PDB file of C-alpha atoms in Angstrom:
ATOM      1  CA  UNK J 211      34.563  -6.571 -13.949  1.00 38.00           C
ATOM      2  CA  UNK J 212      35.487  -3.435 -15.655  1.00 32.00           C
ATOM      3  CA  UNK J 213      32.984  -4.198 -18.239  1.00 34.00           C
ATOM      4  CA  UNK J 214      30.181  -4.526 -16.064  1.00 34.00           C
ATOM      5  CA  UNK J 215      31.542  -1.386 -14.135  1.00 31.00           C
ATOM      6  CA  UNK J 216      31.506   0.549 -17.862  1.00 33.00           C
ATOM      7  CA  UNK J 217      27.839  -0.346 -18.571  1.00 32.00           C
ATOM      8  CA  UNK J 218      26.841   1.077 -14.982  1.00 33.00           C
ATOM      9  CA  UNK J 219      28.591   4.255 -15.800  1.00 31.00           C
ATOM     10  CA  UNK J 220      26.933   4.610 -18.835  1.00 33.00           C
ATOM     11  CA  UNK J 221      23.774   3.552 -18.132  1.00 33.00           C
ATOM     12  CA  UNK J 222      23.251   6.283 -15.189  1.00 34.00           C
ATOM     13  CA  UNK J 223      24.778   8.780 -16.873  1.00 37.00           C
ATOM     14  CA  UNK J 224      22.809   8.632 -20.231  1.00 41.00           C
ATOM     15  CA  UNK J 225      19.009  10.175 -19.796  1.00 42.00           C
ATOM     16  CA  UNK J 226      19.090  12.726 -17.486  1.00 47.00           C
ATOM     17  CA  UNK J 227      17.660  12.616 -14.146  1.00 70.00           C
ATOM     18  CA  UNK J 228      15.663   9.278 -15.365  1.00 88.00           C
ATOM     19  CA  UNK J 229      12.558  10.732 -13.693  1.00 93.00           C
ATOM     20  CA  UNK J 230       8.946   9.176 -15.318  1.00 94.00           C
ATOM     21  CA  UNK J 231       7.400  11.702 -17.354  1.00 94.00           C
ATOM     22  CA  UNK J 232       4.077  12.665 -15.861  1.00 92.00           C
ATOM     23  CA  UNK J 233       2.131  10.561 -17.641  1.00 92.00           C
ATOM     24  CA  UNK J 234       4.450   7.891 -17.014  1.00 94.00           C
ATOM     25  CA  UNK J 235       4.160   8.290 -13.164  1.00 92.00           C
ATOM     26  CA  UNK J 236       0.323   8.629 -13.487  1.00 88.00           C
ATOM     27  CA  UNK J 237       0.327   5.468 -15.571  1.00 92.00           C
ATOM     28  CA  UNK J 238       2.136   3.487 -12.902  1.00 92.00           C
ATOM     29  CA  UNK J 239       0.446   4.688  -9.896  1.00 89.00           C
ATOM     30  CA  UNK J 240      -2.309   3.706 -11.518  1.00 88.00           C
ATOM     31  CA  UNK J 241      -1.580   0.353 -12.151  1.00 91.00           C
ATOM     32  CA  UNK J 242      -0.497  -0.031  -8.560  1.00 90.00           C
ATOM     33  CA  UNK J 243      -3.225   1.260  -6.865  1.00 87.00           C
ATOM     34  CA  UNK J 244      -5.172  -1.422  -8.615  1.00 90.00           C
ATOM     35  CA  UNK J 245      -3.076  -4.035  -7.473  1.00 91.00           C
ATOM     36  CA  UNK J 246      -3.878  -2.373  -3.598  1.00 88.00           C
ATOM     37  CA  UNK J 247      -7.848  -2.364  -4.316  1.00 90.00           C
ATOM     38  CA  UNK J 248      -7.754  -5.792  -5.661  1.00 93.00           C
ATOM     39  CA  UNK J 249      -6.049  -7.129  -2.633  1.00 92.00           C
ATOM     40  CA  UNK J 250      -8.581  -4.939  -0.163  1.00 92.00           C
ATOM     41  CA  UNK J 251     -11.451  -6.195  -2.100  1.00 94.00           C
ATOM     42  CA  UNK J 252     -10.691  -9.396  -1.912  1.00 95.00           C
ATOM     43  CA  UNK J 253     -10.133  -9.485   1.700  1.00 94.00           C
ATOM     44  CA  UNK J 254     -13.218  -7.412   2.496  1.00 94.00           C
ATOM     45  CA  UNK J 255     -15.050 -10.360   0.393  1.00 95.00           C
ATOM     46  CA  UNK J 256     -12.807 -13.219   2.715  1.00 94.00           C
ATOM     47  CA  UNK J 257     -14.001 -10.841   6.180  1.00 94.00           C
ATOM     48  CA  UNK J 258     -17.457 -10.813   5.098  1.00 94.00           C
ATOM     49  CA  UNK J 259     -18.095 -14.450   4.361  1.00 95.00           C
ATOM     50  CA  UNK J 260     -15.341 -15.610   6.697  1.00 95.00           C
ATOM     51  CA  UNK J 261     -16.173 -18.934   8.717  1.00 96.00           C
ATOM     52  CA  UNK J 262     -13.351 -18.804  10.483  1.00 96.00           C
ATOM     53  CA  UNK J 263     -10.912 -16.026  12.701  1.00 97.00           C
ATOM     54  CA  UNK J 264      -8.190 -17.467  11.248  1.00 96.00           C
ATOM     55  CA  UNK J 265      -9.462 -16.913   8.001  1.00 96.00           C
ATOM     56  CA  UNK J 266     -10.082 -12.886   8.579  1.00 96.00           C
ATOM     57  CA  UNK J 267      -6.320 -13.364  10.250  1.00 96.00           C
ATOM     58  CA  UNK J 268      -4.820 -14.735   6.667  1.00 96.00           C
ATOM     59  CA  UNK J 269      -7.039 -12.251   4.866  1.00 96.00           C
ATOM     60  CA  UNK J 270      -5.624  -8.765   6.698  1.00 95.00           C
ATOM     61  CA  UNK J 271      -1.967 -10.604   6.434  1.00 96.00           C
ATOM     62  CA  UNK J 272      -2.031 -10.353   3.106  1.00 95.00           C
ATOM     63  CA  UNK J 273      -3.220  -7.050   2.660  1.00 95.00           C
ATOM     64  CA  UNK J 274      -0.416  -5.965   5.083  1.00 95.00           C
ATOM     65  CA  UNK J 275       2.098  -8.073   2.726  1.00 96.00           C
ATOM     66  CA  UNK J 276       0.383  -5.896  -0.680  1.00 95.00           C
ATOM     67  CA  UNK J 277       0.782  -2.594   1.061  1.00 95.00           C
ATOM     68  CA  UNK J 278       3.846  -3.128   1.932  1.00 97.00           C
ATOM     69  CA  UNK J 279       4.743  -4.400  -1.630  1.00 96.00           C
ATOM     70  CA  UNK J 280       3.311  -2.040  -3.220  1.00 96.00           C
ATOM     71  CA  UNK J 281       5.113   0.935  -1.288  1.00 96.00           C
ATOM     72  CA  UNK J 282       8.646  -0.837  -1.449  1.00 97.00           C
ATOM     73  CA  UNK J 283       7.229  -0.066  -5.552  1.00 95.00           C
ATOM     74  CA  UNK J 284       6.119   3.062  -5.293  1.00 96.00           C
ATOM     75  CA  UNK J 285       9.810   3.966  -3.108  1.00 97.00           C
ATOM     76  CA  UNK J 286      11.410   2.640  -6.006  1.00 96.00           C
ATOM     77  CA  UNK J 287       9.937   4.615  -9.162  1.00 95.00           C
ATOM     78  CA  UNK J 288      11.635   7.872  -9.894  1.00 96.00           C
ATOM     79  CA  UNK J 289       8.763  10.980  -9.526  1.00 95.00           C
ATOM     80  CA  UNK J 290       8.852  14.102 -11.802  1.00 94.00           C
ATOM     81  CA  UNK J 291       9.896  16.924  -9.350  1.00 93.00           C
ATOM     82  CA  UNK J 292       6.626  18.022  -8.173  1.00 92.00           C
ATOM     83  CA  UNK J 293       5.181  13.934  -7.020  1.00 93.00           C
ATOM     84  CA  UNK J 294       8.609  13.991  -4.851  1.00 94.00           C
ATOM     85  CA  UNK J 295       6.596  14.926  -1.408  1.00 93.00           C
ATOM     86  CA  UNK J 296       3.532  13.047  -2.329  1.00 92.00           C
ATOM     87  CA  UNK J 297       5.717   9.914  -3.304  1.00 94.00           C
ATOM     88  CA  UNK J 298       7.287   9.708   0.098  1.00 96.00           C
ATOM     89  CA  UNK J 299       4.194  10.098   1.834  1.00 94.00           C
ATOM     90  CA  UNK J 300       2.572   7.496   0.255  1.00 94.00           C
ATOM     91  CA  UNK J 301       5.324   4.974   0.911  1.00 96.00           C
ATOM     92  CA  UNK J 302       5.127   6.055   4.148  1.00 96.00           C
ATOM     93  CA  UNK J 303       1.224   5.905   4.750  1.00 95.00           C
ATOM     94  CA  UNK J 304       1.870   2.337   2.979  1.00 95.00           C
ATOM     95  CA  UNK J 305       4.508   0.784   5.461  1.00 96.00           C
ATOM     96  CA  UNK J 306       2.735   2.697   8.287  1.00 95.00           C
ATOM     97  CA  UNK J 307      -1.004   0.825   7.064  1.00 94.00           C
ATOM     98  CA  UNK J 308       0.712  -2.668   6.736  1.00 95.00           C
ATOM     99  CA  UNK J 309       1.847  -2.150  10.145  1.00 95.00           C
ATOM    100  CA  UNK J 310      -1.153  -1.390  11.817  1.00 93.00           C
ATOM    101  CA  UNK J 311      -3.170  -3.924   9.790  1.00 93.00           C
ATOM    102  CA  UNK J 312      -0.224  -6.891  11.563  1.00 94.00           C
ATOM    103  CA  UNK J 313      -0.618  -4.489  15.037  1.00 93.00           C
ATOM    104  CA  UNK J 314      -4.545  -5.786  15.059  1.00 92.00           C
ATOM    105  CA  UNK J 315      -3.959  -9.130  14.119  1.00 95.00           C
ATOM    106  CA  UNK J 316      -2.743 -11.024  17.809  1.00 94.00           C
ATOM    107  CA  UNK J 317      -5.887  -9.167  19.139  1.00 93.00           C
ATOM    108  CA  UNK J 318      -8.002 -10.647  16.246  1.00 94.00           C
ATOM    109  CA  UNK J 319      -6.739 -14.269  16.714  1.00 93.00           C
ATOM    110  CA  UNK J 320      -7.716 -13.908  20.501  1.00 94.00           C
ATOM    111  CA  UNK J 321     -11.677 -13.560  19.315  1.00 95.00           C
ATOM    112  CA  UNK J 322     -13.851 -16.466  19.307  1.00 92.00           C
ATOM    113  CA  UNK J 323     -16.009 -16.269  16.028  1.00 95.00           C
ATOM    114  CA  UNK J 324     -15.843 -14.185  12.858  1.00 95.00           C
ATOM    115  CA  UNK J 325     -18.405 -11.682  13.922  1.00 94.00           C
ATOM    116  CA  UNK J 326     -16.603 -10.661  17.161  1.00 94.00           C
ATOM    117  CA  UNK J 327     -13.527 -10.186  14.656  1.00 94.00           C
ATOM    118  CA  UNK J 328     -15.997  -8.899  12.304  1.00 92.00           C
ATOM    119  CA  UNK J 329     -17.318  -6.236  14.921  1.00 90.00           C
ATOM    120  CA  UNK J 330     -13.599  -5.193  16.566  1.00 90.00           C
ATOM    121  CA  UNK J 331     -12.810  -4.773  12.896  1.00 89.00           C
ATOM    122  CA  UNK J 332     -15.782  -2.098  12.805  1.00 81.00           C
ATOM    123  CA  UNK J 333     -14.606  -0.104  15.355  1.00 72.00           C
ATOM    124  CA  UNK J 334     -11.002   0.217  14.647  1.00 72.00           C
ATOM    125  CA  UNK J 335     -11.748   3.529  12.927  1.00 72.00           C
ATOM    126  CA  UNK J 336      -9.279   5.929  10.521  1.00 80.00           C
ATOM    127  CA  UNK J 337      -6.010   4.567  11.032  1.00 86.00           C
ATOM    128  CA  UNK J 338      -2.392   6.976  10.709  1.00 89.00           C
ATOM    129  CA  UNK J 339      -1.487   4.853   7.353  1.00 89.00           C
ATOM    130  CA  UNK J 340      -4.746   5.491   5.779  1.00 87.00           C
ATOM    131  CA  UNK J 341      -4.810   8.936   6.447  1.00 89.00           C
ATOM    132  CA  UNK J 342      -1.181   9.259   4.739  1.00 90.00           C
ATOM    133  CA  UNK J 343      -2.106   7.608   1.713  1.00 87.00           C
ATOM    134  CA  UNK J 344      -5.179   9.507   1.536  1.00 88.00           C
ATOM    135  CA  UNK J 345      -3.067  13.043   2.092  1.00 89.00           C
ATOM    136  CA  UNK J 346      -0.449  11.484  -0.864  1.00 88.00           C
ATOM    137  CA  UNK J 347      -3.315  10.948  -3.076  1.00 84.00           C
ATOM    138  CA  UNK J 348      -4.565  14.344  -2.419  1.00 86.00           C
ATOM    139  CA  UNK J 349      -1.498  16.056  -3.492  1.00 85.00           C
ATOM    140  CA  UNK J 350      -1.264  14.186  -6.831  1.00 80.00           C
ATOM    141  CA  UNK J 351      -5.082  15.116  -7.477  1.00 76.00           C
ATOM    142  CA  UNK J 352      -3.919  18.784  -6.867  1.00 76.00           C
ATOM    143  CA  UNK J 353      -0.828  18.822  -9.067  1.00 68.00           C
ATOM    144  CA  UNK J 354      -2.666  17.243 -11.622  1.00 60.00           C
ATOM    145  CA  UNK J 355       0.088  14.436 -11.593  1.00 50.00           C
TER     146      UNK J 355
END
């Protein structure tokens, strides 16, 4: 027990602030926001060719599930100073998109045929999450970070 107890001690208290280095943080975000357009691309390929509602249901689940994976990552990772606002924002806008993406779905599974859930999808418009991630990924284009 103490042992284990020494190594946490030591381990936070050796390297600082353990903040990612800029490039570090850029590298990462990076590799996450792949992961995010990867999931939305293949859903917007399910959507399109969809035979089914329930297929279009499945398809925006898992998007939901990837956003919110991907800002319970981006909560976790350790910003330099300046990426602090923009962090929270876009684990915000992340949660806040995989919620209204599950908010639509009862309403989807209600429709009769892929295009009627293809069409409602259409008019759903810019939605609070998306606008948050968008504002996040604004600030980090600014700062350079």
């Amino acid at each position: 027990m103490a042992i284990a107890a020494g190594v946490v001690i030591v381990a936070t208290g050796c390297g600082g602030s353990n903040r990612l280095s800029p490039d570090a943080y850029r590298a990462k975000l990076h590799a996450l926001n792949g992961e995010v357009s990867k999931a939305e691309g293949q859903a917007e390929e399910t959507i399109v060719k969809a035979r089914s509602v329930d297929e279009i249901v499945r398809a925006l689940a898992q998007v939901a599930r990837a956003h919110d994976r991907i800002g319970d990552e981006v909560a976790a990772l350790k910003p330099p100073a300046n990426a602090e606002a923009a962090n929270e924002l876009y684990v915000r806008g992340s949660h806040d998109l995989a919620d209204e993406i599950r908010a639509v779905l009862p309403g989807l599974s209600a429709l009769e045929s892929p295009r009627k859930a293809q069409a409602y999808l259409g008019r759903l418009g810019n939605v609070k999450g998306g606008r948050e991630l968008d504002q996040a990924v604004g600030e980090w284009s600014q700062k350079g970070d």
